Amino acid sequence: MNVTQLLEQRFADAMTELAVDPGAFAGLIKPTKDDKHGDYQANLAMPLAKQLGRKPRDVAEELVRRLQADDFLEPPEIAGPGFINLRLRGDWLAQQMQSLFHDERLGVAAVPKPQRFVIDFSSPNVAKPMHVGHLRSTIIGDALQRLLRFLGHAVITDNHLGDWGTQFGMLIHGWKQHLDDKALQSDPVQEMVRLYLLVREKIKQAGAASEDDEEEAANPVAEACRLETAKLHEGDAENVRLWQQMMPWCQAELDRIYQRLDIHFDYTLGESHYNPELPGVVQELIAKGIAVESQGAWVIFLGENEPPALIRKKDGAFTYMTTDLATIRHRVKVFNADTILYVVDSRQALHFQQLFTIARRWGLEQTRLEHIVFGSVLGTDGRPIKTREGGAIELEALLDEAVQRARKIVEENSPELPAEEQRLVAEAVGIGAVKYADLSQNRTSDYVFSWDKMLAMNGNTGAYMQYAVARVRSIFRKGGIAVEDWRNGNYPVTLAHPQERQLALALIRLPEALNLAAQDFRPNAMTSYLWDLAKPYSSFFDQCPVLKAESESLKNSRLVLCDLTSRILQQGLALLGIHAPERM
RNA sequence: GCCCCCGUAGCUCAGGGGAUAGAGCAUCGGUUUCCUAAACCGAGGGUCGCAGGUUCGAAUCCUGCCGGGGGUACCA
């Protein structure tokens, strides 16, 4: 049950004889910011009055007269210039709690018209350790995937790996020059990581050696790697064989981290997958007159002030624009995507703007293409986050530190938990903290990474949500309640205490929050809701005894609110890819 | 040069036509014989970068300016 939608419906009915187009007033009914204005407010009398040439307060009065909603609303009040303040009936709200209690989907209806989404996220370069730069794409993309699926959409996740670029030249070079056979036998995945890091170091040294030269001298190691990459792309038998041999190991290295983050992809079609299609794509774009030759390269001109997009370089190599075009075609023709979401750094905005324009010219205009932008991760100094040595922070090291810090907190606060459970809780809290901190931020802004803020037990953090869940579950444990059996019962709910009512109002808003989050692909709408739920729960927990309630019926009534709180918090967190343990 | 994003409390950030602009941290004060105090309650703190404009109503939309960041033909 989505209360906003219900209200919109009733107001639309009330407006049929008044407004030319009642649909034009959608979005003017919303939860109030201040509860002295009621629970919801309808702000449509002002614009409607303007349209009708009447006084706003008169229109408000007429709307209220025509409105048929006393089955769930108190009599509406008109305030100020023509605000209509709406208050839900207590008995109706209590009744809703009972329905929610027996609803596995916690009030969320599946969308009437499911769409087919393809979500492109994470997309790291293989053969190269993942670093913080991949964090946001991976976490935000996964959250969107979960949110859209829960709403009933068909979702395909596709990890568009960078598996065909220069980093593979580096690996091949490393393999040929520095391979440790023994290490390869015992742990090939680790050997791949070692080779990559080794070659990267060699390139750095070679570069440093030539730094004094006046001219920027060619870096011999880097040059050797480029050569190996070129040979791979030309189809050199040995390099292709090495690529095929090494790919699974590189994939395994990525999978380890994805598993730890609880992230899964339906498809992993990297750049290499589209390699055979690239010449055809360019041919077609030339044939259609979209691409032209310029300065020895094949390019597409887009606008007066825009640089052209390159689809084939003068040395004959294709660009990632070409690959991305082939990828769109695949997603449109094979996956039948209605919408493709690219969860990618805002710095690539121009690339996607060009890509989408070209795709439309190419004839793929029936598919909605969206660049889901996000800002950079910054250090506390406001600069892009780096290690002390100036390198990129590796994702795994970051996760390790988060878990380690969480472990310390768990040991301090819950010494009674067995060591193994402490470990599991620390993992959930640490990883959850990293995810939640990222998701709770408006994705379009840059985000300042702070351990203290992330792992704080107070405020809008993952740990606070997890703690709220643990406190609820603790009540059931202390009360010796067999939850599964107990949930089969039917318990009248009363909302006499103000904190009970506040909590119920939050519990009923999951559908609104989900819609908001899915509408603009903004997971922070979801975290914001979880905070708006956990907060009144904490107050309720403080002020309303549950197990020691005055009567058995009040106890059960409150248990229903508790159970709903933990279920919605757990579900909400799950939709963000965050696990909430039963105890912490 | 051109294009994009940002500027809100001391700090980190929500809010992106609707009522007196919110939260966390920090600061100050209060709460524990009682279900997890990893908690709760309260107080102070604002020229929403500046100036115009549109509107019944602007932090929100438009224009200009100032400040910060990013992108900008052969890396992805």
XYZ file of C-alpha atoms (C1' of nucleotides) in Angstrom:
660
model
C 0.000 0.000 0.000
C 1.511 3.245 -1.163
C -0.240 5.997 0.804
C 0.885 8.776 -1.514
C -0.533 6.911 -4.491
C -3.741 6.222 -2.630
C -4.109 9.913 -1.845
C -3.312 10.898 -5.416
C -6.030 8.567 -6.589
C -8.636 10.004 -4.252
C -7.696 13.589 -5.063
C -7.790 12.823 -8.775
C -11.351 11.572 -8.262
C -12.199 14.719 -6.330
C -10.801 16.869 -9.131
C -12.447 15.246 -12.121
C -15.109 17.927 -12.409
C -12.762 20.748 -11.472
C -9.526 20.324 -13.338
C -8.987 19.919 -17.035
C -6.121 17.523 -16.476
C -5.953 16.069 -12.962
C -2.796 14.195 -13.927
C -0.948 17.484 -14.187
C -1.144 17.845 -10.438
C 0.685 14.652 -9.618
C 3.576 15.111 -7.237
C 1.849 17.757 -5.189
C 0.840 15.322 -2.484
C 3.667 14.404 -0.196
C 4.568 13.515 3.369
C 4.843 16.604 5.553
C 8.176 17.717 6.889
C 6.648 18.837 10.153
C 4.069 16.642 11.863
C 2.068 19.593 13.106
C 0.899 19.877 9.496
C -0.411 16.353 9.624
C 1.050 13.235 8.060
C 0.646 14.196 4.402
C -0.085 17.448 2.655
C -1.826 18.225 -0.598
C -0.555 21.411 -2.245
C -2.740 21.369 -5.304
C -5.274 24.019 -4.393
C -2.910 26.899 -5.265
C -2.049 25.944 -8.846
C -5.592 24.717 -9.441
C -7.025 28.019 -8.202
C -4.766 29.833 -10.609
C -6.018 27.701 -13.474
C -9.637 28.293 -12.467
C -9.192 31.955 -11.605
C -10.536 31.436 -8.108
C -9.307 31.939 -4.563
C -6.969 29.150 -3.393
C -8.686 28.707 -0.050
C -12.089 28.364 -1.734
C -10.697 25.746 -4.062
C -9.122 23.945 -1.116
C -12.475 23.930 0.631
C -14.223 22.581 -2.400
C -11.584 19.870 -2.846
C -11.988 18.836 0.762
C -15.769 18.764 0.299
C -15.488 16.571 -2.769
C -12.755 14.342 -1.372
C -13.956 10.898 -0.358
C -11.330 9.482 1.913
C -12.832 9.293 5.373
C -12.267 5.544 5.304
C -8.622 6.232 6.110
C -8.293 9.950 6.821
C -9.229 12.249 9.659
C -11.160 15.319 8.442
C -8.604 17.360 6.436
C -7.586 20.822 7.584
C -6.894 23.820 5.412
C -3.994 26.032 6.397
C -2.043 28.995 5.111
C -2.675 30.002 1.514
C -4.476 26.729 0.754
C -2.461 23.785 2.034
C -4.597 20.763 2.751
C -3.238 18.920 5.753
C -4.036 15.236 5.949
C -3.869 12.956 8.902
C -4.212 9.194 8.742
C -6.815 7.625 11.004
C -5.246 5.760 13.893
C -7.470 2.710 13.505
C -6.701 2.532 9.799
C -2.963 2.824 10.419
C -3.158 0.085 13.046
C -5.068 -2.093 10.604
C -2.359 -1.489 8.004
C 0.230 -2.731 10.478
C -1.617 -6.012 10.705
C -1.767 -6.378 6.914
C 1.907 -5.519 6.591
C 2.704 -8.076 9.239
C 1.320 -10.851 7.044
C 2.746 -9.462 3.808
C 6.010 -10.962 2.651
C 6.620 -7.989 0.389
C 6.081 -5.577 3.266
C 3.577 -3.472 1.385
C 5.481 -3.188 -1.863
C 3.455 -4.055 -4.961
C 5.285 -5.184 -8.081
C 5.279 -2.568 -10.852
C 2.358 -2.941 -13.277
C 4.595 -2.646 -16.331
C 7.938 -4.356 -15.776
C 10.801 -3.042 -17.862
C 13.884 -4.820 -19.065
C 16.990 -3.157 -17.666
C 20.588 -3.880 -18.531
C 22.912 -2.490 -15.894
C 26.563 -1.980 -16.713
C 28.578 -1.541 -13.540
C 31.871 -2.318 -11.858
C 33.649 -3.079 -15.159
C 37.209 -3.209 -13.836
C 40.291 -3.901 -15.875
C 41.346 -7.465 -15.327
C 44.920 -8.409 -14.504
C 45.083 -5.384 -12.296
C 44.000 -5.174 -8.674
C 40.682 -3.410 -8.162
C 41.047 -0.099 -6.397
C 38.768 2.458 -4.744
C 37.909 3.859 -8.145
C 35.789 0.764 -8.732
C 34.084 0.962 -5.387
C 31.262 3.322 -6.159
C 30.332 1.829 -9.497
C 30.281 -1.649 -8.000
C 28.292 -0.761 -4.912
C 25.831 1.636 -6.529
C 25.264 -0.631 -9.517
C 24.582 -3.603 -7.304
C 22.148 -1.629 -5.155
C 20.235 -0.437 -8.228
C 20.122 -3.954 -9.543
C 18.589 -5.215 -6.316
C 16.122 -2.329 -6.008
C 14.832 -2.693 -9.561
C 14.494 -6.458 -9.293
C 12.541 -6.175 -6.060
C 10.171 -3.779 -7.768
C 9.482 -6.484 -10.322
C 11.595 -5.323 -13.252
C 13.569 -7.718 -15.423
C 17.205 -6.926 -14.797
C 20.328 -8.140 -16.533
C 23.644 -7.289 -14.930
C 26.594 -7.220 -17.269
C 30.176 -6.736 -16.139
C 31.867 -5.083 -19.090
C 35.427 -6.087 -18.190
C 38.435 -4.318 -19.565
C 40.013 -7.558 -20.687
C 41.641 -6.559 -23.951
C 43.787 -3.559 -23.164
C 47.338 -2.596 -22.363
C 47.304 -4.262 -18.981
C 47.235 -7.583 -20.792
C 50.275 -6.586 -22.770
C 51.909 -6.001 -19.411
C 50.943 -9.440 -18.194
C 52.157 -11.123 -21.369
C 55.416 -9.230 -21.152
C 55.726 -10.259 -17.515
C 54.957 -13.848 -18.384
C 57.667 -13.930 -21.018
C 60.300 -12.191 -18.904
C 59.640 -12.912 -15.259
C 57.421 -15.969 -14.893
C 57.976 -18.064 -11.773
C 56.940 -21.581 -12.817
C 56.764 -22.907 -9.298
C 54.553 -20.085 -8.133
C 52.377 -20.578 -11.189
C 51.907 -24.236 -10.313
C 50.947 -23.604 -6.706
C 48.868 -20.425 -7.059
C 48.374 -19.109 -10.586
C 45.986 -16.362 -9.465
C 48.538 -14.945 -7.071
C 51.217 -15.227 -9.737
C 49.124 -13.093 -12.087
C 48.837 -10.396 -9.458
C 52.563 -10.583 -8.777
C 53.473 -10.335 -12.467
C 51.256 -7.323 -13.001
C 52.636 -5.469 -10.008
C 56.190 -6.391 -10.982
C 55.833 -5.089 -14.521
C 54.149 -1.953 -13.292
C 57.116 -1.383 -11.002
C 59.580 -2.012 -13.860
C 57.805 0.530 -16.014
C 58.001 3.039 -13.208
C 61.728 2.436 -12.782
C 62.387 2.666 -16.502
C 60.415 5.892 -16.602
C 62.301 7.327 -13.640
C 65.628 6.488 -15.297
C 64.773 8.514 -18.376
C 63.240 11.405 -16.491
C 66.381 13.504 -16.596
C 66.466 13.480 -20.381
C 65.367 16.603 -22.140
C 63.075 14.728 -24.459
C 60.555 12.400 -22.915
C 62.494 9.309 -23.826
C 60.569 6.198 -24.755
C 60.101 3.898 -21.803
C 61.548 0.587 -23.014
C 59.456 -1.592 -20.720
C 56.247 0.235 -21.518
C 57.119 0.016 -25.193
C 57.635 -3.747 -24.911
C 54.218 -4.051 -23.267
C 52.562 -1.989 -25.976
C 54.108 -4.288 -28.542
C 52.687 -7.362 -26.814
C 49.266 -5.718 -26.719
C 49.450 -4.956 -30.428
C 50.454 -8.543 -31.191
C 47.518 -9.794 -29.142
C 45.140 -7.586 -31.082
C 46.602 -8.727 -34.388
C 45.878 -12.296 -33.431
C 49.421 -13.464 -32.718
C 49.001 -17.149 -31.895
C 51.162 -17.250 -28.795
C 49.753 -14.095 -27.238
C 46.197 -15.179 -27.886
C 46.988 -18.522 -26.285
C 48.499 -16.770 -23.244
C 45.480 -14.501 -23.038
C 43.162 -17.500 -23.033
C 45.248 -19.208 -20.412
C 45.513 -16.222 -18.101
C 41.959 -14.910 -18.336
C 40.367 -17.472 -16.005
C 42.963 -16.755 -13.356
C 42.359 -13.037 -13.610
C 38.636 -13.665 -13.435
C 39.130 -15.790 -10.321
C 40.970 -12.928 -8.682
C 38.009 -10.638 -9.320
C 35.508 -13.249 -8.225
C 37.133 -13.464 -4.831
C 36.367 -9.818 -4.169
C 32.892 -9.972 -5.668
C 32.112 -12.901 -3.433
C 33.225 -10.990 -0.400
C 31.039 -8.073 -1.474
C 28.160 -10.463 -2.246
C 27.932 -9.263 -5.823
C 26.989 -11.419 -8.792
C 26.649 -10.791 -12.499
C 24.338 -12.433 -14.996
C 26.869 -11.835 -17.760
C 30.500 -10.918 -17.944
C 30.948 -9.837 -21.534
C 34.160 -7.892 -21.613
C 35.705 -5.841 -24.362
C 37.272 -8.945 -25.902
C 33.828 -10.372 -26.547
C 33.087 -7.589 -29.000
C 36.460 -7.582 -30.682
C 35.314 -9.561 -33.754
C 32.418 -7.151 -34.325
C 34.421 -3.946 -34.409
C 35.381 -3.822 -38.095
C 31.734 -4.403 -38.997
C 30.562 -1.620 -36.724
C 32.959 0.833 -38.342
C 31.986 -0.350 -41.830
C 28.348 0.202 -41.076
C 28.891 3.660 -39.654
C 30.879 4.603 -42.736
C 28.291 3.117 -45.080
C 25.529 5.077 -43.392
C 27.538 8.244 -43.761
C 27.785 8.735 -40.020
C 31.548 8.309 -39.803
C 34.034 10.169 -41.977
C 37.774 10.171 -42.410
C 39.708 12.961 -40.749
C 43.413 13.320 -40.130
C 43.908 9.687 -41.023
C 41.375 8.405 -38.504
C 37.696 7.507 -38.784
C 35.643 9.877 -36.701
C 32.120 11.088 -36.103
C 31.470 14.806 -35.873
C 28.827 15.743 -33.348
C 28.513 19.460 -32.777
C 30.091 22.835 -33.314
C 31.836 22.989 -29.979
C 32.369 19.310 -29.476
C 35.435 17.305 -30.299
C 34.736 14.489 -32.751
C 34.412 10.918 -31.503
C 37.060 8.511 -32.753
C 35.974 5.068 -33.768
C 39.145 3.996 -35.522
C 42.575 5.442 -34.896
C 45.003 6.264 -37.680
C 47.084 3.199 -36.727
C 44.026 1.061 -37.424
C 43.192 0.299 -33.794
C 39.632 0.629 -32.542
C 38.672 2.717 -29.543
C 36.427 2.076 -26.578
C 33.802 4.150 -28.364
C 33.689 1.437 -31.018
C 33.516 -1.301 -28.413
C 30.778 0.518 -26.527
C 28.746 0.841 -29.710
C 29.042 -2.868 -30.420
C 28.047 -3.489 -26.815
C 24.931 -1.334 -27.070
C 23.904 -3.194 -30.210
C 24.262 -6.506 -28.396
C 22.267 -5.298 -25.434
C 19.522 -3.965 -27.651
C 19.305 -6.821 -30.157
C 20.158 -9.800 -27.975
C 19.164 -8.722 -24.488
C 16.140 -6.716 -25.719
C 16.888 -3.954 -23.274
C 14.291 -1.221 -22.741
C 16.801 0.708 -20.703
C 20.556 0.485 -20.335
C 22.137 2.001 -17.249
C 25.835 2.833 -17.160
C 27.019 3.255 -13.605
C 30.182 5.157 -14.360
C 32.246 8.027 -12.976
C 30.952 11.501 -13.861
C 34.254 12.298 -15.585
C 33.086 10.187 -18.481
C 30.008 12.309 -19.056
C 31.227 13.561 -22.412
C 31.991 10.062 -23.611
C 28.499 8.868 -22.807
C 26.863 11.922 -24.250
C 28.688 11.203 -27.507
C 28.043 7.494 -27.308
C 24.307 7.972 -26.849
C 24.092 10.482 -29.675
C 25.895 8.141 -32.048
C 23.792 5.170 -30.971
C 20.630 7.110 -31.822
C 21.977 8.143 -35.209
C 22.885 4.544 -35.791
C 19.237 3.591 -35.372
C 19.124 2.374 -31.783
C 16.828 5.151 -30.637
C 14.139 2.922 -29.163
C 16.255 2.115 -26.117
C 16.584 4.451 -23.181
C 20.242 5.073 -22.392
C 21.215 6.565 -19.049
C 24.571 7.475 -17.656
C 24.219 6.996 -13.906
C 26.921 9.404 -12.826
C 28.717 9.489 -9.539
C 31.429 11.666 -8.055
C 34.959 10.831 -7.039
C 36.085 9.409 -3.737
C 38.163 12.049 -1.979
C 40.503 11.920 0.982
C 39.937 14.156 4.008
C 42.165 16.724 2.284
C 39.568 17.083 -0.465
C 41.890 15.569 -3.081
C 41.220 12.249 -4.835
C 42.027 9.567 -2.307
C 45.505 8.023 -2.549
C 47.859 5.881 -0.510
C 50.671 7.593 1.344
C 52.916 6.725 -1.591
C 50.479 8.383 -3.977
C 49.127 5.210 -5.546
C 45.543 4.054 -5.801
C 44.169 2.390 -2.690
C 43.448 -1.220 -3.440
C 39.901 -2.243 -2.807
C 40.800 -5.334 -0.868
C 43.102 -3.435 1.478
C 40.300 -0.996 2.091
C 37.829 -3.747 2.898
C 40.376 -5.397 5.185
C 40.858 -2.218 7.112
C 37.124 -1.637 7.431
C 36.637 -5.141 8.801
C 39.621 -4.830 11.090
C 38.296 -1.587 12.525
C 34.857 -3.131 12.936
C 36.456 -6.102 14.663
C 37.994 -3.855 17.276
C 34.635 -2.251 17.985
C 32.875 -5.604 18.213
C 35.481 -6.939 20.620
C 35.100 -3.890 22.813
C 31.335 -3.842 22.855
C 30.370 -7.493 22.637
C 33.034 -9.510 24.434
C 30.350 -12.091 25.264
C 30.015 -13.228 21.641
C 32.003 -16.309 20.596
C 35.120 -15.489 18.555
C 33.731 -16.921 15.322
C 30.552 -14.873 15.627
C 32.614 -11.783 16.386
C 34.478 -12.399 13.159
C 31.262 -12.721 11.137
C 29.730 -9.645 12.743
C 32.901 -7.648 12.062
C 32.809 -8.704 8.412
C 29.149 -7.672 8.090
C 29.656 -4.388 9.924
C 32.887 -3.512 8.122
C 31.656 -4.267 4.615
C 28.246 -2.829 5.441
C 29.849 0.384 6.656
C 31.749 0.833 3.407
C 28.666 0.190 1.311
C 26.270 2.225 3.403
C 28.566 5.244 3.607
C 28.808 5.297 -0.145
C 25.128 4.679 -0.853
C 23.865 7.180 1.705
C 25.544 9.973 -0.174
C 23.829 11.602 -3.121
C 25.737 9.780 -5.840
C 26.291 12.803 -8.047
C 28.478 14.595 -5.528
C 32.070 13.774 -4.702
C 32.381 11.885 -1.499
C 34.870 12.401 1.303
C 36.023 9.097 2.655
C 36.218 9.008 6.452
C 36.663 5.918 8.592
C 35.305 7.596 11.682
C 32.143 8.774 10.028
C 31.636 5.476 8.271
C 31.932 3.309 11.352
C 30.164 5.634 13.755
C 27.474 3.951 15.814
C 25.387 7.050 15.845
C 23.907 8.789 12.884
C 22.943 7.575 9.458
C 25.386 4.683 9.198
C 25.233 1.013 8.340
C 26.249 0.014 11.842
C 23.417 2.030 13.375
C 20.900 0.224 11.149
C 22.426 -3.144 11.937
C 22.382 -2.297 15.617
C 18.711 -1.399 15.414
C 17.994 -4.792 13.881
C 20.039 -6.596 16.520
C 18.179 -4.792 19.289
C 14.834 -5.869 17.872
C 15.884 -9.479 17.485
C 17.210 -9.410 21.019
C 13.742 -8.686 22.335
C 12.421 -11.843 20.733
C 15.316 -13.879 22.117
C 14.888 -12.455 25.623
C 11.170 -13.049 25.472
C 11.708 -16.664 24.485
C 9.423 -16.167 21.497
C 9.484 -18.776 18.751
C 9.348 -16.269 15.935
C 8.202 -18.521 13.101
C 5.237 -19.867 15.083
C 4.451 -16.512 16.583
C 4.291 -14.901 13.150
C 1.405 -17.176 12.231
C -0.738 -15.475 14.833
C -2.979 -12.502 14.345
C -2.486 -9.648 16.791
C -4.553 -6.482 17.053
C -2.319 -3.419 16.931
C -2.912 -0.323 19.009
C -1.104 2.940 18.445
C -1.903 4.826 21.633
C 1.603 6.014 22.452
C 2.982 8.833 20.234
C 6.124 6.806 19.553
C 4.040 3.874 18.394
C 2.273 6.103 15.918
C 5.520 7.671 14.698
C 6.959 4.227 14.139
C 3.862 2.985 12.306
C 4.005 6.014 10.012
C 7.565 5.116 9.092
C 6.768 1.422 8.656
C 4.124 2.145 6.057
C 6.437 4.159 3.825
C 8.691 1.508 2.332
C 6.838 1.617 -1.030
C 7.229 5.386 -1.258
C 10.932 5.147 -0.507
C 11.482 2.431 -3.088
C 9.686 4.387 -5.773
C 11.750 7.429 -5.017
C 15.000 5.447 -5.108
C 14.109 3.713 -8.366
C 12.709 6.814 -10.024
C 16.013 8.626 -10.262
C 18.260 5.656 -9.559
C 19.212 7.098 -6.201
C 20.025 4.597 -3.491
C 20.385 7.412 -0.976
C 16.600 7.793 -1.047
C 16.576 4.297 0.419
C 19.180 4.927 3.128
C 17.375 8.106 3.972
C 14.212 6.104 4.537
C 16.015 3.522 6.664
C 17.299 6.346 8.831
C 13.761 7.736 9.088
C 12.676 4.318 10.317
C 15.554 3.402 12.616
C 15.381 6.749 14.364
C 11.755 6.527 15.558
C 12.380 2.904 16.415
C 15.155 3.917 18.780
C 12.812 6.373 20.462
C 10.095 3.750 20.629
C 12.560 1.244 22.054
C 13.510 3.758 24.694
C 10.012 4.759 25.695
C 7.767 1.776 25.064
C 8.504 -1.374 27.043
C 7.668 -4.414 24.964
C 8.182 -7.544 27.025
C 7.106 -5.653 30.121
C 4.090 -4.014 28.537
C 1.048 -3.678 30.800
C -0.914 -6.374 29.051
C -0.386 -9.399 26.852
C -2.261 -7.747 23.979
C -0.167 -4.581 24.191
C 2.954 -6.739 24.269
C 1.898 -8.506 21.089
C 0.879 -5.250 19.471
C 4.337 -3.851 20.144
C 5.998 -7.074 19.060
C 4.272 -6.675 15.704
C 5.803 -3.205 15.367
C 9.194 -4.578 16.401
C 9.025 -7.471 13.999
C 7.997 -5.213 11.137
C 10.823 -2.829 11.954
C 13.492 -5.489 11.789
C 12.016 -7.090 8.696
C 11.832 -3.799 6.840
C 15.289 -2.740 7.972
C 16.724 -6.094 6.950
C 14.918 -6.011 3.626
C 15.969 -2.435 3.005
C 19.574 -3.201 3.829
C 19.441 -6.333 1.688
C 18.304 -4.176 -1.224
C 21.511 -2.222 -0.729
C 23.573 -5.396 -0.561
C 24.093 -5.156 3.194
C 23.665 -8.016 5.632
C 22.248 -7.404 9.119
C 23.228 -10.050 11.690
C 20.773 -11.222 14.352
C 23.171 -10.349 17.125
C 26.022 -7.892 17.412
C 38.844 28.944 -25.328
C 34.513 25.685 -25.107
C 31.415 22.056 -22.314
C 29.742 19.678 -17.638
C 29.250 19.459 -12.223
C 29.454 21.845 -7.536
C 29.017 26.248 -3.731
C 23.497 25.100 2.254
C 25.472 25.428 10.215
C 32.548 25.176 12.600
C 33.116 20.077 9.690
C 30.687 16.165 6.474
C 26.289 16.300 3.901
C 20.488 15.880 2.924
C 16.669 18.645 0.627
C 16.268 20.241 -6.227
C 8.871 24.899 -6.720
C 5.359 24.827 -1.021
C 4.583 26.451 5.422
C 9.502 28.608 10.553
C 15.786 25.274 5.463
C 17.099 19.682 8.076
C 20.487 15.574 9.821
C 25.125 13.483 11.740
C 29.744 14.965 13.804
C 31.814 18.680 16.923
C 30.252 22.087 21.356
C 27.122 22.552 25.896
C 23.491 20.131 29.222
C 20.399 15.861 30.849
C 18.978 10.243 31.037
C 21.016 3.623 33.091
C 17.868 -0.897 39.923
C 14.088 -1.434 33.331
C 13.916 -5.657 26.403
C 21.677 -4.494 23.625
C 23.964 2.943 26.631
C 27.068 0.513 19.823
C 21.299 3.931 22.874
C 17.895 8.068 24.164
C 16.275 13.395 25.271
C 17.402 18.672 25.016
C 20.186 23.524 23.734
C 23.004 26.862 20.906
C 24.669 27.405 15.847
C 22.349 29.804 8.765
C 22.874 36.390 4.143
C 21.271 28.364 1.249
C 28.425 32.003 -2.910
C 26.759 37.264 -4.970
C 23.286 40.177 -8.057
C 19.099 40.372 -11.020
C 14.660 37.801 -13.086
C 10.218 34.235 -13.457
C 6.253 32.771 -9.755
C 0.715 33.406 -5.300
C 5.300 31.027 -3.356
C 12.633 30.181 -5.020
C 17.887 26.969 -1.335
C 15.242 24.662 -5.596
C 13.810 27.265 -12.170
C 16.277 31.258 -15.726
C 20.407 34.989 -16.756
C 24.974 37.192 -15.343
C 29.117 37.354 -12.064
C 32.624 35.264 -8.318
C 34.917 30.793 -6.312
C 36.136 25.325 -6.595
C 36.420 20.671 -9.359
C 36.281 17.825 -13.837
C 36.331 17.033 -19.140
C 38.002 18.559 -23.817
C 41.250 14.053 -31.560
C 43.969 8.780 -31.755
C 44.463 5.737 -22.978
C 40.131 3.106 -21.505
